[in-house]
Amino acid sequence: IRSLVKQRLSDLVTRDILRAVDDIYQGVEDKGLVTVGDVRKRIAKRFRWEECPDDIRSLVKQRLSDLVTRDILRAVDDIYQGVEDKGLVTVGDVRKRIAKRFRWEECPDDIRSLVKQ
């Protein structure tokens, strides 16, 4: 029973942390400037920790990555929706538009691989 209670508490904490990451990310006006470190600091402050424990750090990083990936894929869809002849749009064009939308000089390598898909 102790193991079951411990697992339940762990699930609740994980859910609360994921919600907090979502809230912080949604509250950021310029998503192109948010860093994992910034979000970790805000999570630590919200949960009154001096800093995020290691297991929480990786959870925050993964969730933030998922949120950014979702936004990038939505942006790619939006770009293609706005083009009549999809054959005229190159991957390079999409990458440039993504970089502009997120206010990056150019797409980071991990984002470049997403846009290829």
N, CA, C and O atoms as CSV, one atom per row, in Angstrom:
chain,resi,resn,atom,element,x,y,z
A,1,ILE,N,N,0.831,-1.197,0.000
A,1,ILE,CA,C,0.000,0.000,0.000
A,1,ILE,C,C,0.870,1.253,0.000
A,1,ILE,O,O,0.554,2.225,-0.687
A,2,ARG,N,N,1.968,1.241,0.767
A,2,ARG,CA,C,2.859,2.404,0.787
A,2,ARG,C,C,3.373,2.737,-0.608
A,2,ARG,O,O,3.435,3.902,-1.001
A,3,SER,N,N,3.733,1.713,-1.338
A,3,SER,CA,C,4.234,1.913,-2.697
A,3,SER,C,C,3.169,2.553,-3.581
A,3,SER,O,O,3.465,3.426,-4.398
A,4,LEU,N,N,1.934,2.111,-3.408
A,4,LEU,CA,C,0.818,2.653,-4.185
A,4,LEU,C,C,0.574,4.120,-3.824
A,4,LEU,O,O,0.352,4.942,-4.713
A,5,VAL,N,N,0.611,4.453,-2.551
A,5,VAL,CA,C,0.419,5.828,-2.097
A,5,VAL,C,C,1.564,6.706,-2.609
A,5,VAL,O,O,1.342,7.823,-3.075
A,6,LYS,N,N,2.791,6.184,-2.517
A,6,LYS,CA,C,3.950,6.940,-3.001
A,6,LYS,C,C,3.839,7.210,-4.499
A,6,LYS,O,O,4.146,8.314,-4.951
A,7,GLN,N,N,3.408,6.222,-5.268
A,7,GLN,CA,C,3.233,6.395,-6.708
A,7,GLN,C,C,2.150,7.420,-7.002
A,7,GLN,O,O,2.299,8.241,-7.908
A,8,ARG,N,N,1.061,7.376,-6.242
A,8,ARG,CA,C,-0.037,8.332,-6.436
A,8,ARG,C,C,0.427,9.764,-6.172
A,8,ARG,O,O,0.089,10.681,-6.920
A,9,LEU,N,N,1.202,9.948,-5.105
A,9,LEU,CA,C,1.739,11.274,-4.796
A,9,LEU,C,C,2.684,11.733,-5.907
A,9,LEU,O,O,2.666,12.897,-6.305
A,10,SER,N,N,3.497,10.822,-6.395
A,10,SER,CA,C,4.412,11.148,-7.488
A,10,SER,C,C,3.639,11.577,-8.732
A,10,SER,O,O,4.025,12.532,-9.406
A,11,ASP,N,N,2.556,10.878,-9.033
A,11,ASP,CA,C,1.720,11.237,-10.184
A,11,ASP,C,C,1.107,12.623,-10.018
A,11,ASP,O,O,1.042,13.397,-10.972
A,12,LEU,N,N,0.659,12.931,-8.803
A,12,LEU,CA,C,0.060,14.246,-8.536
A,12,LEU,C,C,1.099,15.362,-8.689
A,12,LEU,O,O,0.812,16.403,-9.281
A,13,VAL,N,N,2.293,15.146,-8.161
A,13,VAL,CA,C,3.351,16.146,-8.267
A,13,VAL,C,C,3.727,16.345,-9.729
A,13,VAL,O,O,3.887,17.478,-10.183
A,14,THR,N,N,3.867,15.250,-10.461
A,14,THR,CA,C,4.202,15.347,-11.888
A,14,THR,C,C,3.145,16.149,-12.629
A,14,THR,O,O,3.477,17.024,-13.429
A,15,ARG,N,N,1.892,15.865,-12.372
A,15,ARG,CA,C,0.810,16.592,-13.033
A,15,ARG,C,C,0.866,18.073,-12.690
A,15,ARG,O,O,0.690,18.917,-13.570
A,16,ASP,N,N,1.108,18.402,-11.422
A,16,ASP,CA,C,1.200,19.809,-11.005
A,16,ASP,C,C,2.365,20.521,-11.681
A,16,ASP,O,O,2.245,21.681,-12.076
A,17,ILE,N,N,3.480,19.833,-11.812
A,17,ILE,CA,C,4.645,20.442,-12.453
A,17,ILE,C,C,4.378,20.658,-13.937
A,17,ILE,O,O,4.715,21.710,-14.481
A,18,LEU,N,N,3.778,19.677,-14.591
A,18,LEU,CA,C,3.460,19.832,-16.016
A,18,LEU,C,C,2.499,20.992,-16.233
A,18,LEU,O,O,2.656,21.760,-17.182
A,19,ARG,N,N,1.525,21.121,-15.377
A,19,ARG,CA,C,0.599,22.263,-15.478
A,19,ARG,C,C,1.320,23.584,-15.282
A,19,ARG,O,O,1.050,24.566,-15.974
A,20,ALA,N,N,2.244,23.593,-14.326
A,20,ALA,CA,C,2.999,24.823,-14.066
A,20,ALA,C,C,3.851,25.197,-15.276
A,20,ALA,O,O,3.922,26.371,-15.641
A,21,VAL,N,N,4.494,24.222,-15.896
A,21,VAL,CA,C,5.285,24.493,-17.104
A,21,VAL,C,C,4.375,25.044,-18.195
A,21,VAL,O,O,4.718,26.019,-18.863
A,22,ASP,N,N,3.213,24.418,-18.373
A,22,ASP,CA,C,2.249,24.896,-19.372
A,22,ASP,C,C,1.857,26.342,-19.108
A,22,ASP,O,O,1.836,27.167,-20.022
A,23,ASP,N,N,1.547,26.643,-17.847
A,23,ASP,CA,C,1.137,28.006,-17.477
A,23,ASP,C,C,2.247,29.017,-17.758
A,23,ASP,O,O,2.003,30.086,-18.318
A,24,ILE,N,N,3.453,28.664,-17.365
A,24,ILE,CA,C,4.578,29.574,-17.571
A,24,ILE,C,C,4.808,29.794,-19.058
A,24,ILE,O,O,4.977,30.931,-19.498
A,25,TYR,N,N,4.815,28.721,-19.831
A,25,TYR,CA,C,5.053,28.822,-21.264
A,25,TYR,C,C,3.966,29.647,-21.943
A,25,TYR,O,O,4.264,30.487,-22.792
A,26,GLN,N,N,2.726,29.416,-21.579
A,26,GLN,CA,C,1.627,30.171,-22.186
A,26,GLN,C,C,1.688,31.645,-21.814
A,26,GLN,O,O,1.217,32.496,-22.570
A,27,GLY,N,N,2.261,31.953,-20.661
A,27,GLY,CA,C,2.355,33.338,-20.202
A,27,GLY,C,C,3.508,34.123,-20.807
A,27,GLY,O,O,3.601,35.337,-20.625
A,28,VAL,N,N,4.380,33.436,-21.522
A,28,VAL,CA,C,5.531,34.107,-22.131
A,28,VAL,C,C,5.095,34.733,-23.450
A,28,VAL,O,O,4.566,34.052,-24.329
A,29,GLU,N,N,5.320,36.014,-23.573
A,29,GLU,CA,C,4.887,36.720,-24.780
A,29,GLU,C,C,5.744,36.356,-25.990
A,29,GLU,O,O,5.216,36.085,-27.068
A,30,ASP,N,N,7.052,36.349,-25.813
A,30,ASP,CA,C,7.951,36.044,-26.928
A,30,ASP,C,C,8.534,34.652,-26.719
A,30,ASP,O,O,9.547,34.488,-26.039
A,31,LYS,N,N,7.891,33.661,-27.305
A,31,LYS,CA,C,8.287,32.260,-27.121
A,31,LYS,C,C,9.695,31.989,-27.652
A,31,LYS,O,O,10.353,31.049,-27.208
A,32,GLY,N,N,10.152,32.795,-28.584
A,32,GLY,CA,C,11.482,32.611,-29.137
A,32,GLY,C,C,12.603,32.947,-28.165
A,32,GLY,O,O,13.756,32.578,-28.389
A,33,LEU,N,N,12.273,33.640,-27.096
A,33,LEU,CA,C,13.296,34.044,-26.134
A,33,LEU,C,C,13.297,33.225,-24.848
A,33,LEU,O,O,14.215,33.358,-24.039
A,34,VAL,N,N,12.296,32.386,-24.645
A,34,VAL,CA,C,12.218,31.612,-23.405
A,34,VAL,C,C,13.268,30.497,-23.433
A,34,VAL,O,O,13.479,29.847,-24.457
A,35,THR,N,N,13.922,30.290,-22.279
A,35,THR,CA,C,14.908,29.220,-22.176
A,35,THR,C,C,14.452,28.201,-21.142
A,35,THR,O,O,13.616,28.486,-20.285
A,36,VAL,N,N,15.019,27.018,-21.246
A,36,VAL,CA,C,14.708,25.971,-20.267
A,36,VAL,C,C,15.111,26.444,-18.875
A,36,VAL,O,O,14.396,26.213,-17.900
A,37,GLY,N,N,16.253,27.104,-18.792
A,37,GLY,CA,C,16.719,27.613,-17.501
A,37,GLY,C,C,15.756,28.605,-16.875
A,37,GLY,O,O,15.527,28.577,-15.666
A,38,ASP,N,N,15.193,29.480,-17.693
A,38,ASP,CA,C,14.214,30.454,-17.193
A,38,ASP,C,C,12.996,29.731,-16.607
A,38,ASP,O,O,12.514,30.076,-15.528
A,39,VAL,N,N,12.517,28.744,-17.323
A,39,VAL,CA,C,11.334,28.011,-16.864
A,39,VAL,C,C,11.659,27.225,-15.596
A,39,VAL,O,O,10.848,27.179,-14.671
A,40,ARG,N,N,12.826,26.616,-15.547
A,40,ARG,CA,C,13.229,25.873,-14.334
A,40,ARG,C,C,13.274,26.789,-13.123
A,40,ARG,O,O,12.821,26.416,-12.040
A,41,LYS,N,N,13.822,27.993,-13.302
A,41,LYS,CA,C,13.884,28.946,-12.183
A,41,LYS,C,C,12.488,29.315,-11.706
A,41,LYS,O,O,12.237,29.404,-10.504
A,42,ARG,N,N,11.588,29.527,-12.643
A,42,ARG,CA,C,10.219,29.894,-12.262
A,42,ARG,C,C,9.492,28.732,-11.605
A,42,ARG,O,O,8.688,28.935,-10.695
A,43,ILE,N,N,9.771,27.510,-12.062
A,43,ILE,CA,C,9.192,26.320,-11.427
A,43,ILE,C,C,9.716,26.200,-9.995
A,43,ILE,O,O,8.942,25.978,-9.064
A,44,ALA,N,N,11.024,26.346,-9.824
A,44,ALA,CA,C,11.613,26.264,-8.486
A,44,ALA,C,C,10.989,27.309,-7.562
A,44,ALA,O,O,10.671,27.019,-6.409
A,45,LYS,N,N,10.822,28.507,-8.071
A,45,LYS,CA,C,10.223,29.578,-7.256
A,45,LYS,C,C,8.773,29.238,-6.909
A,45,LYS,O,O,8.341,29.419,-5.771
A,46,ARG,N,N,8.032,28.749,-7.895
A,46,ARG,CA,C,6.626,28.425,-7.670
A,46,ARG,C,C,6.457,27.343,-6.611
A,46,ARG,O,O,5.532,27.406,-5.801
A,47,PHE,N,N,7.350,26.344,-6.613
A,47,PHE,CA,C,7.249,25.245,-5.657
A,47,PHE,C,C,8.118,25.454,-4.422
A,47,PHE,O,O,8.266,24.558,-3.590
A,48,ARG,N,N,8.694,26.660,-4.316
A,48,ARG,CA,C,9.502,27.070,-3.156
A,48,ARG,C,C,10.721,26.173,-2.938
A,48,ARG,O,O,11.064,25.816,-1.811
A,49,TRP,N,N,11.362,25.822,-4.055
A,49,TRP,CA,C,12.617,25.080,-3.999
A,49,TRP,C,C,13.739,26.064,-4.266
A,49,TRP,O,O,13.554,27.071,-4.950
A,50,GLU,N,N,14.908,25.759,-3.716
A,50,GLU,CA,C,16.071,26.588,-4.032
A,50,GLU,C,C,16.410,26.436,-5.517
A,50,GLU,O,O,16.713,27.415,-6.199
A,51,GLU,N,N,16.353,25.212,-5.997
A,51,GLU,CA,C,16.485,24.919,-7.422
A,51,GLU,C,C,15.740,23.619,-7.709
A,51,GLU,O,O,15.420,22.864,-6.791
A,52,CYS,N,N,15.472,23.367,-8.966
A,52,CYS,CA,C,14.737,22.159,-9.349
A,52,CYS,C,C,15.590,20.918,-9.098
A,52,CYS,O,O,16.765,20.885,-9.466
A,53,PRO,N,N,15.002,19.899,-8.471
A,53,PRO,CA,C,15.714,18.621,-8.345
A,53,PRO,C,C,15.972,18.035,-9.738
A,53,PRO,O,O,15.279,18.370,-10.699
A,54,ASP,N,N,16.966,17.165,-9.836
A,54,ASP,CA,C,17.372,16.622,-11.134
A,54,ASP,C,C,16.225,15.964,-11.899
A,54,ASP,O,O,16.077,16.187,-13.100
A,55,ASP,N,N,15.422,15.163,-11.223
A,55,ASP,CA,C,14.333,14.494,-11.933
A,55,ASP,C,C,13.284,15.496,-12.424
A,55,ASP,O,O,12.649,15.278,-13.456
A,56,ILE,N,N,13.109,16.571,-11.698
A,56,ILE,CA,C,12.172,17.621,-12.103
A,56,ILE,C,C,12.761,18.417,-13.271
A,56,ILE,O,O,12.037,18.823,-14.180
A,57,ARG,N,N,14.064,18.634,-13.240
A,57,ARG,CA,C,14.729,19.365,-14.325
A,57,ARG,C,C,14.482,18.682,-15.667
A,57,ARG,O,O,14.156,19.338,-16.656
A,58,SER,N,N,14.640,17.365,-15.692
A,58,SER,CA,C,14.432,16.650,-16.959
A,58,SER,C,C,12.964,16.658,-17.356
A,58,SER,O,O,12.649,16.716,-18.545
A,59,LEU,N,N,12.068,16.600,-16.391
A,59,LEU,CA,C,10.634,16.664,-16.671
A,59,LEU,C,C,10.269,18.015,-17.288
A,59,LEU,O,O,9.516,18.078,-18.259
A,60,VAL,N,N,10.802,19.082,-16.722
A,60,VAL,CA,C,10.549,20.440,-17.231
A,60,VAL,C,C,11.094,20.574,-18.654
A,60,VAL,O,O,10.416,21.105,-19.534
A,61,LYS,N,N,12.306,20.095,-18.874
A,61,LYS,CA,C,12.925,20.196,-20.200
A,61,LYS,C,C,12.092,19.440,-21.238
A,61,LYS,O,O,11.860,19.952,-22.333
A,62,GLN,N,N,11.642,18.231,-20.907
A,62,GLN,CA,C,10.861,17.435,-21.857
A,62,GLN,C,C,9.523,18.104,-22.163
A,62,GLN,O,O,9.094,18.147,-23.316
A,63,ARG,N,N,8.867,18.623,-21.126
A,63,ARG,CA,C,7.572,19.256,-21.350
A,63,ARG,C,C,7.720,20.514,-22.207
A,63,ARG,O,O,6.923,20.753,-23.115
A,64,LEU,N,N,8.733,21.303,-21.916
A,64,LEU,CA,C,8.971,22.510,-22.695
A,64,LEU,C,C,9.279,22.151,-24.149
A,64,LEU,O,O,8.812,22.817,-25.073
A,65,SER,N,N,10.050,21.118,-24.339
A,65,SER,CA,C,10.347,20.641,-25.693
A,65,SER,C,C,9.064,20.227,-26.416
A,65,SER,O,O,8.884,20.534,-27.594
A,66,ASP,N,N,8.186,19.535,-25.713
A,66,ASP,CA,C,6.902,19.120,-26.308
A,66,ASP,C,C,6.052,20.332,-26.709
A,66,ASP,O,O,5.431,20.339,-27.772
A,67,LEU,N,N,6.035,21.349,-25.851
A,67,LEU,CA,C,5.237,22.541,-26.139
A,67,LEU,C,C,5.794,23.307,-27.339
A,67,LEU,O,O,5.036,23.762,-28.196
A,68,VAL,N,N,7.106,23.447,-27.396
A,68,VAL,CA,C,7.730,24.149,-28.517
A,68,VAL,C,C,7.492,23.377,-29.809
A,68,VAL,O,O,7.157,23.963,-30.838
A,69,THR,N,N,7.666,22.066,-29.750
A,69,THR,CA,C,7.436,21.226,-30.930
A,69,THR,C,C,6.007,21.383,-31.432
A,69,THR,O,O,5.773,21.501,-32.635
A,70,ARG,N,N,5.069,21.383,-30.520
A,70,ARG,CA,C,3.658,21.570,-30.900
A,70,ARG,C,C,3.459,22.911,-31.604
A,70,ARG,O,O,2.780,22.986,-32.628
A,71,ASP,N,N,4.051,23.963,-31.051
A,71,ASP,CA,C,3.901,25.290,-31.654
A,71,ASP,C,C,4.574,25.372,-33.024
A,71,ASP,O,O,4.048,26.001,-33.942
A,72,ILE,N,N,5.725,24.742,-33.156
A,72,ILE,CA,C,6.419,24.738,-34.449
A,72,ILE,C,C,5.578,24.009,-35.489
A,72,ILE,O,O,5.401,24.502,-36.603
A,73,LEU,N,N,5.065,22.848,-35.134
A,73,LEU,CA,C,4.263,22.081,-36.086
A,73,LEU,C,C,2.986,22.826,-36.477
A,73,LEU,O,O,2.554,22.761,-37.628
A,74,ARG,N,N,2.389,23.526,-35.528
A,74,ARG,CA,C,1.215,24.359,-35.854
A,74,ARG,C,C,1.591,25.481,-36.811
A,74,ARG,O,O,0.851,25.787,-37.746
A,75,ALA,N,N,2.744,26.091,-36.571
A,75,ALA,CA,C,3.203,27.179,-37.436
A,75,ALA,C,C,3.470,26.661,-38.850
A,75,ALA,O,O,3.141,27.332,-39.828
A,76,VAL,N,N,4.057,25.483,-38.960
A,76,VAL,CA,C,4.298,24.888,-40.278
A,76,VAL,C,C,2.968,24.647,-40.987
A,76,VAL,O,O,2.825,24.945,-42.172
A,77,ASP,N,N,2.004,24.110,-40.256
A,77,ASP,CA,C,0.670,23.893,-40.838
A,77,ASP,C,C,0.062,25.210,-41.315
A,77,ASP,O,O,-0.509,25.282,-42.403
A,78,ASP,N,N,0.190,26.251,-40.488
A,78,ASP,CA,C,-0.346,27.567,-40.866
A,78,ASP,C,C,0.302,28.089,-42.149
A,78,ASP,O,O,-0.370,28.649,-43.016
A,79,ILE,N,N,1.600,27.898,-42.251
A,79,ILE,CA,C,2.322,28.363,-43.435
A,79,ILE,C,C,1.805,27.644,-44.674
A,79,ILE,O,O,1.529,28.275,-45.695
A,80,TYR,N,N,1.676,26.334,-44.584
A,80,TYR,CA,C,1.205,25.572,-45.745
A,80,TYR,C,C,-0.262,25.868,-46.065
A,80,TYR,O,O,-0.659,25.820,-47.229
A,81,GLN,N,N,-1.060,26.170,-45.056
A,81,GLN,CA,C,-2.469,26.506,-45.289
A,81,GLN,C,C,-2.597,27.792,-46.095
A,81,GLN,O,O,-3.541,27.963,-46.867
A,82,GLY,N,N,-1.635,28.695,-45.908
A,82,GLY,CA,C,-1.704,29.985,-46.582
A,82,GLY,C,C,-1.124,29.986,-47.990
A,82,GLY,O,O,-1.059,31.040,-48.624
A,83,VAL,N,N,-0.707,28.845,-48.486
A,83,VAL,CA,C,-0.091,28.762,-49.803
A,83,VAL,C,C,-0.978,27.929,-50.717
A,83,VAL,O,O,-1.349,26.803,-50.383
A,84,GLU,N,N,-1.313,28.493,-51.872
A,84,GLU,CA,C,-2.175,27.767,-52.808
A,84,GLU,C,C,-1.456,26.594,-53.462
A,84,GLU,O,O,-1.973,25.477,-53.485
A,85,ASP,N,N,-0.262,26.848,-53.993
A,85,ASP,CA,C,0.486,25.792,-54.687
A,85,ASP,C,C,1.588,25.293,-53.750
A,85,ASP,O,O,2.671,25.874,-53.683
A,86,LYS,N,N,1.299,24.227,-53.040
A,86,LYS,CA,C,2.237,23.688,-52.043
A,86,LYS,C,C,3.573,23.282,-52.666
A,86,LYS,O,O,4.597,23.271,-51.984
A,87,GLY,N,N,3.565,22.952,-53.949
A,87,GLY,CA,C,4.784,22.543,-54.626
A,87,GLY,C,C,5.797,23.666,-54.781
A,87,GLY,O,O,6.976,23.415,-55.030
A,88,LEU,N,N,5.340,24.894,-54.634
A,88,LEU,CA,C,6.240,26.036,-54.785
A,88,LEU,C,C,6.945,26.416,-53.478
A,88,LEU,O,O,7.845,27.256,-53.478
A,89,VAL,N,N,6.543,25.808,-52.385
A,89,VAL,CA,C,7.132,26.132,-51.087
A,89,VAL,C,C,8.252,25.138,-50.800
A,89,VAL,O,O,8.041,23.925,-50.809
A,90,THR,N,N,9.443,25.667,-50.545
A,90,THR,CA,C,10.564,24.792,-50.218
A,90,THR,C,C,10.709,24.685,-48.700
A,90,THR,O,O,10.166,25.494,-47.948
A,91,VAL,N,N,11.445,23.680,-48.277
A,91,VAL,CA,C,11.729,23.524,-46.852
A,91,VAL,C,C,12.468,24.760,-46.343
A,91,VAL,O,O,12.233,25.219,-45.225
A,92,GLY,N,N,13.358,25.291,-47.172
A,92,GLY,CA,C,14.087,26.505,-46.786
A,92,GLY,C,C,13.165,27.689,-46.557
A,92,GLY,O,O,13.364,28.472,-45.629
A,93,ASP,N,N,12.143,27.818,-47.419
A,93,ASP,CA,C,11.153,28.894,-47.245
A,93,ASP,C,C,10.432,28.752,-45.908
A,93,ASP,O,O,10.254,29.724,-45.175
A,94,VAL,N,N,10.025,27.530,-45.610
A,94,VAL,CA,C,9.291,27.280,-44.362
A,94,VAL,C,C,10.190,27.588,-43.171
A,94,VAL,O,O,9.750,28.211,-42.204
A,95,ARG,N,N,11.434,27.159,-43.234
A,95,ARG,CA,C,12.371,27.434,-42.134
A,95,ARG,C,C,12.549,28.932,-41.918
A,95,ARG,O,O,12.583,29.402,-40.780
A,96,LYS,N,N,12.661,29.678,-43.010
A,96,LYS,CA,C,12.801,31.132,-42.890
A,96,LYS,C,C,11.572,31.749,-42.251
A,96,LYS,O,O,11.681,32.629,-41.397
A,97,ARG,N,N,10.401,31.285,-42.668
A,97,ARG,CA,C,9.159,31.830,-42.092
A,97,ARG,C,C,9.019,31.463,-40.617
A,97,ARG,O,O,8.545,32.266,-39.813
A,98,ILE,N,N,9.432,30.254,-40.269
A,98,ILE,CA,C,9.396,29.835,-38.864
A,98,ILE,C,C,10.343,30.713,-38.049
A,98,ILE,O,O,9.975,31.208,-36.983
A,99,ALA,N,N,11.557,30.902,-38.550
A,99,ALA,CA,C,12.533,31.738,-37.842
A,99,ALA,C,C,11.979,33.146,-37.643
A,99,ALA,O,O,12.112,33.728,-36.567
A,100,LYS,N,N,11.362,33.681,-38.677
A,100,LYS,CA,C,10.789,35.029,-38.573
A,100,LYS,C,C,9.661,35.062,-37.545
A,100,LYS,O,O,9.578,35.985,-36.734
A,101,ARG,N,N,8.796,34.052,-37.583
A,101,ARG,CA,C,7.661,34.013,-36.654
A,101,ARG,C,C,8.112,33.947,-35.199
A,101,ARG,O,O,7.505,34.563,-34.323
A,102,PHE,N,N,9.191,33.188,-34.950
A,102,PHE,CA,C,9.682,33.033,-33.577
A,102,PHE,C,C,10.819,33.996,-33.244
A,102,PHE,O,O,11.433,33.907,-32.181
A,103,ARG,N,N,11.090,34.924,-34.179
A,103,ARG,CA,C,12.090,35.974,-33.999
A,103,ARG,C,C,13.499,35.422,-33.765
A,103,ARG,O,O,14.254,35.926,-32.933
A,104,TRP,N,N,13.827,34.373,-34.522
A,104,TRP,CA,C,15.176,33.825,-34.511
A,104,TRP,C,C,15.893,34.327,-35.745
A,104,TRP,O,O,15.259,34.610,-36.763
A,105,GLU,N,N,17.208,34.440,-35.665
A,105,GLU,CA,C,17.979,34.794,-36.861
A,105,GLU,C,C,17.847,33.685,-37.896
A,105,GLU,O,O,17.704,33.949,-39.090
A,106,GLU,N,N,17.898,32.434,-37.423
A,106,GLU,CA,C,17.665,31.279,-38.286
A,106,GLU,C,C,17.144,30.143,-37.413
A,106,GLU,O,O,17.242,30.196,-36.187
A,107,CYS,N,N,16.605,29.139,-38.039
A,107,CYS,CA,C,16.072,27.997,-37.287
A,107,CYS,C,C,17.206,27.249,-36.597
A,107,CYS,O,O,18.213,26.940,-37.235
A,108,PRO,N,N,17.063,26.951,-35.309
A,108,PRO,CA,C,18.049,26.100,-34.638
A,108,PRO,C,C,18.044,24.701,-35.276
A,108,PRO,O,O,17.058,24.294,-35.890
A,109,ASP,N,N,19.141,23.987,-35.124
A,109,ASP,CA,C,19.276,22.672,-35.753
A,109,ASP,C,C,18.141,21.713,-35.402
A,109,ASP,O,O,17.628,21.018,-36.279
A,110,ASP,N,N,17.744,21.668,-34.127
A,110,ASP,CA,C,16.684,20.743,-33.751
A,110,ASP,C,C,15.338,21.126,-34.386
A,110,ASP,O,O,14.512,20.257,-34.665
A,111,ILE,N,N,15.131,22.389,-34.604
A,111,ILE,CA,C,13.910,22.851,-35.269
A,111,ILE,C,C,13.996,22.575,-36.771
A,111,ILE,O,O,12.996,22.227,-37.401
A,112,ARG,N,N,15.173,22.730,-37.333
A,112,ARG,CA,C,15.356,22.454,-38.762
A,112,ARG,C,C,14.936,21.022,-39.077
A,112,ARG,O,O,14.297,20.769,-40.098
A,113,SER,N,N,15.295,20.094,-38.205
A,113,SER,CA,C,14.923,18.693,-38.465
A,113,SER,C,C,13.415,18.495,-38.353
A,113,SER,O,O,12.853,17.643,-39.041
A,114,LEU,N,N,12.759,19.264,-37.504
A,114,LEU,CA,C,11.293,19.183,-37.389
A,114,LEU,C,C,10.614,19.661,-38.663
A,114,LEU,O,O,9.628,19.075,-39.110
A,115,VAL,N,N,11.141,20.713,-39.232
A,115,VAL,CA,C,10.524,21.320,-40.417
A,115,VAL,C,C,10.663,20.394,-41.625
A,115,VAL,O,O,9.831,20.446,-42.530
A,116,LYS,N,N,11.686,19.557,-41.659
A,116,LYS,CA,C,11.876,18.613,-42.756
A,116,LYS,C,C,10.767,17.572,-42.817
A,116,LYS,O,O,10.468,17.043,-43.888
A,117,GLN,N,N,10.163,17.279,-41.688
A,117,GLN,CA,C,9.220,16.165,-41.593
A,117,GLN,C,C,7.968,16.391,-42.375
A,117,GLN,O,O,7.084,15.535,-42.386
